[in-house]
Structure formats: structure tokens, C-alpha cells
Amino acid sequence: MLKDIEDIYSFDSITLNVCNGCNLHCSYCFEKNKTLSFMNTDTAEKILDKAYNPDKGLIVNLFGGEPLMNLDVVKYVILWASDKDNVHVGITTNGTFITREIAELIKVNNVHLLLSIDGNPETHNKNRSNSFYRVKNGIKMLQNCGVEPRNIEARMTILPEDAKNLYKNVLFLVNELGLKYICPMPVTDQEWSNDNLNDLYENYVKLMVWYIEKFKDSDSPNIQIKNVSDMMM
């Protein structure tokens, strides 16, 4: 006799692919050549109700494509979560659809954004469809609306040829855009030469030295850089 899925698994987090499409054509994207399709609110509700256990809570990650292209479902999920105990929503986004309405929704409901930005305009535009200034405007909208800095996490994708610029790109995001939480992620589906790996290593060392110097007199630095900060804990 087949058992119901909830009799076998207990969920503490789920990812909803709410939209297969995207408005960008990033050079390294693994979601290419997909038919544009959207999840509807009925499907989202059924998944959420099945996954949610009020005794355990739930983390709901909204993914795509670009999830903010399906704003109706994004808003539905956020409002559904706001009516439940211990439910947290995160959105992985390219940042080009951030409006004041969306920024206010994110602020009021404490939504976490993993926002893709690869560094300065030169690096970002090379990889991400010349979208830098749209993303920058979205970040400024979030900041102006008072979204918590910890809820605006910059996701930097590092290509082998861009590893030599990692240090200056992180500092650009911190100093020029005022971002406090940075997550640099080297790609794993491309070949890295020894020179590329050396560039990556040297830039991480420079970031470590900068981090230590900047925060050596602070017990709780207000900037977190994934991998660098982790090694300091």
C-alpha cells in the first residue's frame, strides 16, 4: 500500500519554481531555452498547505527563471506566509523588477532576497545582459524603503576570467552600492586553469586581509562576505 508523501517526509524548506522565463540572457545561465510558463496560485497554495507543519515552521524559496515576472504568485506566497507561524520567504532574483510596491512588500514581511549582481558595471554587464543600472536602481529602491541590509544579499557569480577582479568587485559592492552581505560563488561547470585558480586564491587572500584590517577593532562587523566571514568565525 502506497503511503502519502507527508507520512514519509517532513519538510522544513521547499523551493517553488514559480516562473520558467527570464528577461535576461546571462552568459553562464543553466536555465536556457525553456518554454515560458508560470505557476498559478492554486498550485502554490496546494504545495504550501501540504508542506507546512505549524510545529516545525517552513522556509519557502521562490525561484525561476525570474520569479518576479510572476508577481501575482510571489505576492500570494508572501501574504500566505504572513498569516502563518514561523514561515520565512526568500526570493532569488536578478533585481531588475524591483519597484516601490515590491520593496515595501519585502520590507513589511521580512523577505530575504538573494540578488544577482557580479560586481562593477564592466563585469556585471559583460555577463548579465547589460542590466547593471536596472539592478542598481532596484537595490537603491530597497535601501530607500528601509529593507534590512541582511535581507539584501548580493550573489556574485565568478567566472574563471573574472577571478582576477574579485577583490575590487566586492569592494565596489560594499563601498559604492552600500551592500553589507556578499556571497561570491565561483562557477563549477567551467574549466579553471591554474592561472585562474591562482587569481581566485590571491583575491581571497586580499579580501581576508582587507576584512581583518577593516574590522579588527570591531567585535561584530556589520559586513558579511561568504567564505571570508565564515573563516573568521
Short mmCIF file of C-alpha atoms in Angstrom, two decimals:
data_model
loop_
_atom_site.label_atom_id
_atom_site.label_comp_id
_atom_site.label_asym_id
_atom_site.label_seq_id
_atom_site.Cartn_x
_atom_site.Cartn_y
_atom_site.Cartn_z
CA MET A 1 0.00 0.00 0.00
CA LEU A 2 1.40 3.38 -1.02
CA LYS A 3 1.89 5.95 1.73
CA ASP A 4 1.14 9.65 1.44
CA ILE A 5 4.23 11.78 0.96
CA GLU A 6 3.70 13.56 4.29
CA ASP A 7 3.87 10.18 6.03
CA ILE A 8 7.40 9.71 4.66
CA TYR A 9 8.88 13.20 4.54
CA SER A 10 8.68 16.16 6.86
CA PHE A 11 9.56 19.41 5.13
CA ASP A 12 11.44 22.27 6.74
CA SER A 13 12.10 24.07 3.43
CA ILE A 14 10.80 23.99 -0.12
CA THR A 15 11.67 25.72 -3.39
CA LEU A 16 8.89 26.86 -5.70
CA ASN A 17 9.85 27.37 -9.34
CA VAL A 18 7.20 29.99 -9.97
CA CYS A 19 8.37 31.05 -13.44
CA ASN A 20 10.49 29.33 -16.09
CA GLY A 21 11.11 32.52 -18.07
CA CYS A 22 13.58 35.33 -17.58
CA ASN A 23 14.09 38.78 -19.09
CA LEU A 24 17.89 38.41 -19.16
CA HIS A 25 20.21 36.14 -21.14
CA CYS A 26 23.17 35.71 -18.83
CA SER A 27 26.27 34.10 -20.32
CA TYR A 28 26.55 31.36 -17.70
CA CYS A 29 22.86 30.62 -17.10
CA PHE A 30 21.91 26.95 -16.78
CA GLU A 31 18.20 27.67 -17.42
CA LYS A 32 18.45 28.43 -21.13
CA ASN A 33 15.96 27.51 -23.86
CA LYS A 34 12.99 26.86 -21.58
CA THR A 35 9.38 27.40 -22.57
CA LEU A 36 7.86 30.38 -20.75
CA SER A 37 5.43 29.10 -18.13
CA PHE A 38 4.09 30.31 -14.79
CA MET A 39 2.89 28.60 -11.63
CA ASN A 40 -0.64 29.64 -10.63
CA THR A 41 -1.85 30.47 -7.14
CA ASP A 42 -3.91 27.27 -6.85
CA THR A 43 -0.80 25.14 -7.36
CA ALA A 44 1.22 27.28 -4.96
CA GLU A 45 -1.48 27.01 -2.29
CA LYS A 46 -1.67 23.23 -2.57
CA ILE A 47 2.10 22.85 -2.24
CA LEU A 48 2.34 25.26 0.69
CA ASP A 49 -0.54 23.68 2.58
CA LYS A 50 0.92 20.20 2.12
CA ALA A 51 4.44 21.21 3.15
CA TYR A 52 3.57 23.41 6.14
CA ASN A 53 3.74 21.95 9.62
CA PRO A 54 2.95 24.59 12.28
CA ASP A 55 5.05 22.69 14.82
CA LYS A 56 8.17 22.92 12.66
CA GLY A 57 7.69 26.02 10.52
CA LEU A 58 8.81 26.35 6.92
CA ILE A 59 11.29 28.18 4.70
CA VAL A 60 9.87 28.94 1.25
CA ASN A 61 12.32 29.81 -1.53
CA LEU A 62 10.92 31.39 -4.70
CA PHE A 63 12.97 30.59 -7.77
CA GLY A 64 12.87 30.76 -11.56
CA GLY A 65 13.72 31.89 -14.20
CA GLU A 66 12.99 35.26 -12.74
CA PRO A 67 10.31 34.79 -10.06
CA LEU A 68 9.26 38.46 -10.01
CA MET A 69 7.90 38.00 -13.53
CA ASN A 70 5.13 36.07 -11.77
CA LEU A 71 4.26 38.80 -9.29
CA ASP A 72 0.76 37.50 -8.51
CA VAL A 73 2.11 34.23 -7.13
CA VAL A 74 5.02 35.95 -5.36
CA LYS A 75 2.60 38.26 -3.56
CA TYR A 76 0.27 35.36 -2.80
CA VAL A 77 3.07 33.31 -1.20
CA ILE A 78 4.33 36.26 0.87
CA LEU A 79 0.85 37.06 2.17
CA TRP A 80 0.16 33.35 2.84
CA ALA A 81 3.36 33.19 4.89
CA SER A 82 2.49 36.35 6.82
CA ASP A 83 -0.58 34.58 8.19
CA LYS A 84 1.39 31.56 9.47
CA ASP A 85 3.69 30.99 12.41
CA ASN A 86 7.42 30.57 11.76
CA VAL A 87 7.34 30.77 7.97
CA HIS A 88 10.12 32.64 6.17
CA VAL A 89 10.21 33.56 2.47
CA GLY A 90 13.27 34.05 0.29
CA ILE A 91 13.47 35.12 -3.35
CA THR A 92 16.31 34.52 -5.80
CA THR A 93 16.10 37.43 -8.24
CA ASN A 94 18.06 39.31 -10.89
CA GLY A 95 16.88 42.57 -9.32
CA THR A 96 15.54 44.21 -12.49
CA PHE A 97 11.87 44.18 -11.46
CA ILE A 98 12.17 45.87 -8.06
CA THR A 99 9.52 48.59 -7.71
CA ARG A 100 8.46 50.57 -4.67
CA GLU A 101 5.48 48.22 -4.25
CA ILE A 102 7.76 45.18 -4.22
CA ALA A 103 10.29 46.86 -1.93
CA GLU A 104 7.56 47.74 0.59
CA LEU A 105 6.20 44.18 0.43
CA ILE A 106 9.69 42.80 1.12
CA LYS A 107 10.27 45.22 4.00
CA VAL A 108 6.94 44.70 5.74
CA ASN A 109 7.13 40.91 5.50
CA ASN A 110 10.85 40.50 6.25
CA VAL A 111 11.54 38.68 2.98
CA HIS A 112 15.13 37.72 2.20
CA LEU A 113 16.49 38.48 -1.28
CA LEU A 114 19.37 36.66 -2.94
CA LEU A 115 20.04 39.28 -5.60
CA SER A 116 22.37 38.55 -8.53
CA ILE A 117 24.99 41.21 -9.18
CA ASP A 118 28.51 40.32 -10.31
CA GLY A 119 30.36 43.48 -9.33
CA ASN A 120 31.08 46.73 -11.12
CA PRO A 121 29.30 47.73 -14.35
CA GLU A 122 32.03 46.30 -16.59
CA THR A 123 31.99 42.83 -15.05
CA HIS A 124 28.25 42.68 -14.49
CA ASN A 125 27.21 43.91 -17.93
CA LYS A 126 29.61 41.51 -19.67
CA ASN A 127 27.86 38.55 -18.06
CA ARG A 128 24.32 39.74 -17.37
CA SER A 129 22.75 41.38 -20.42
CA ASN A 130 23.85 44.98 -19.73
CA SER A 131 21.49 45.10 -16.75
CA PHE A 132 23.74 46.82 -14.18
CA TYR A 133 21.89 50.12 -13.88
CA ARG A 134 18.48 48.46 -13.63
CA VAL A 135 19.82 46.27 -10.82
CA LYS A 136 21.45 49.27 -9.14
CA ASN A 137 18.13 51.14 -9.24
CA GLY A 138 16.42 48.13 -7.66
CA ILE A 139 18.98 48.00 -4.86
CA LYS A 140 18.60 51.71 -4.16
CA MET A 141 14.81 51.30 -4.07
CA LEU A 142 15.14 48.53 -1.49
CA GLN A 143 17.54 50.59 0.62
CA ASN A 144 15.41 53.74 0.39
CA CYS A 145 12.35 51.79 1.53
CA GLY A 146 14.24 50.62 4.61
CA VAL A 147 14.73 46.94 3.78
CA GLU A 148 17.11 45.42 6.33
CA PRO A 149 20.67 45.10 4.93
CA ARG A 150 20.75 41.42 5.91
CA ASN A 151 17.77 40.86 3.61
CA ILE A 152 19.64 42.16 0.54
CA GLU A 153 22.28 39.51 -0.12
CA ALA A 154 24.39 40.05 -3.24
CA ARG A 155 25.04 36.84 -5.16
CA MET A 156 28.21 37.23 -7.22
CA THR A 157 28.82 34.58 -9.87
CA ILE A 158 32.56 34.36 -10.57
CA LEU A 159 33.72 33.16 -13.97
CA PRO A 160 37.33 31.96 -14.29
CA GLU A 161 38.34 35.02 -16.32
CA ASP A 162 36.77 37.32 -13.70
CA ALA A 163 38.56 35.85 -10.68
CA LYS A 164 41.33 38.45 -11.01
CA ASN A 165 38.73 41.14 -10.31
CA LEU A 166 37.02 39.53 -7.32
CA TYR A 167 38.62 41.81 -4.71
CA LYS A 168 37.81 45.08 -6.49
CA ASN A 169 34.28 43.88 -7.34
CA VAL A 170 33.49 43.02 -3.72
CA LEU A 171 34.78 46.40 -2.57
CA PHE A 172 32.71 48.09 -5.27
CA LEU A 173 29.52 46.45 -3.95
CA VAL A 174 30.38 47.45 -0.38
CA ASN A 175 31.69 50.97 -0.95
CA GLU A 176 29.68 52.14 -3.96
CA LEU A 177 26.36 50.33 -3.53
CA GLY A 178 26.29 50.05 0.26
CA LEU A 179 25.72 46.30 0.29
CA LYS A 180 26.57 44.52 3.54
CA TYR A 181 26.07 40.86 2.70
CA ILE A 182 28.05 39.44 -0.22
CA CYS A 183 28.06 35.85 -1.47
CA PRO A 184 30.78 35.28 -4.11
CA MET A 185 30.28 31.92 -5.85
CA PRO A 186 32.80 30.58 -8.41
CA VAL A 187 31.16 28.63 -11.22
CA THR A 188 31.67 24.88 -11.09
CA ASP A 189 30.64 23.92 -14.62
CA GLN A 190 33.54 25.62 -16.41
CA GLU A 191 37.21 24.73 -16.60
CA TRP A 192 39.55 26.64 -14.32
CA SER A 193 43.15 26.99 -15.44
CA ASN A 194 45.97 27.13 -12.90
CA ASP A 195 46.27 30.86 -13.59
CA ASN A 196 42.55 31.34 -12.92
CA LEU A 197 42.79 29.38 -9.66
CA ASN A 198 45.81 31.41 -8.59
CA ASP A 199 43.87 34.61 -9.32
CA LEU A 200 40.98 33.33 -7.19
CA TYR A 201 43.31 32.39 -4.32
CA GLU A 202 45.17 35.71 -4.39
CA ASN A 203 41.93 37.70 -4.43
CA TYR A 204 40.52 35.75 -1.49
CA VAL A 205 43.73 36.45 0.43
CA LYS A 206 43.39 40.18 -0.34
CA LEU A 207 39.78 40.07 0.83
CA MET A 208 40.82 38.33 4.04
CA VAL A 209 43.48 40.97 4.77
CA TRP A 210 41.01 43.79 3.99
CA TYR A 211 38.37 42.20 6.20
CA ILE A 212 40.76 41.80 9.13
CA GLU A 213 42.06 45.35 8.82
CA LYS A 214 38.61 46.86 8.46
CA PHE A 215 37.09 45.05 11.41
CA LYS A 216 39.98 44.26 13.76
CA ASP A 217 38.61 46.75 16.28
CA SER A 218 35.02 45.54 16.00
CA ASP A 219 33.52 42.59 17.86
CA SER A 220 30.61 42.31 15.44
CA PRO A 221 31.39 43.55 11.90
CA ASN A 222 28.33 44.71 10.00
CA ILE A 223 29.56 43.26 6.69
CA GLN A 224 29.47 39.56 5.87
CA ILE A 225 31.36 38.06 2.93
CA LYS A 226 30.63 34.39 2.38
CA ASN A 227 33.73 32.17 2.79
CA VAL A 228 35.80 35.09 4.14
CA SER A 229 33.49 35.75 7.09
CA ASP A 230 32.98 32.01 7.62
CA MET A 231 36.73 31.53 8.14
CA MET A 232 36.71 34.29 10.75
CA MET A 233 34.03 32.73 12.92
#
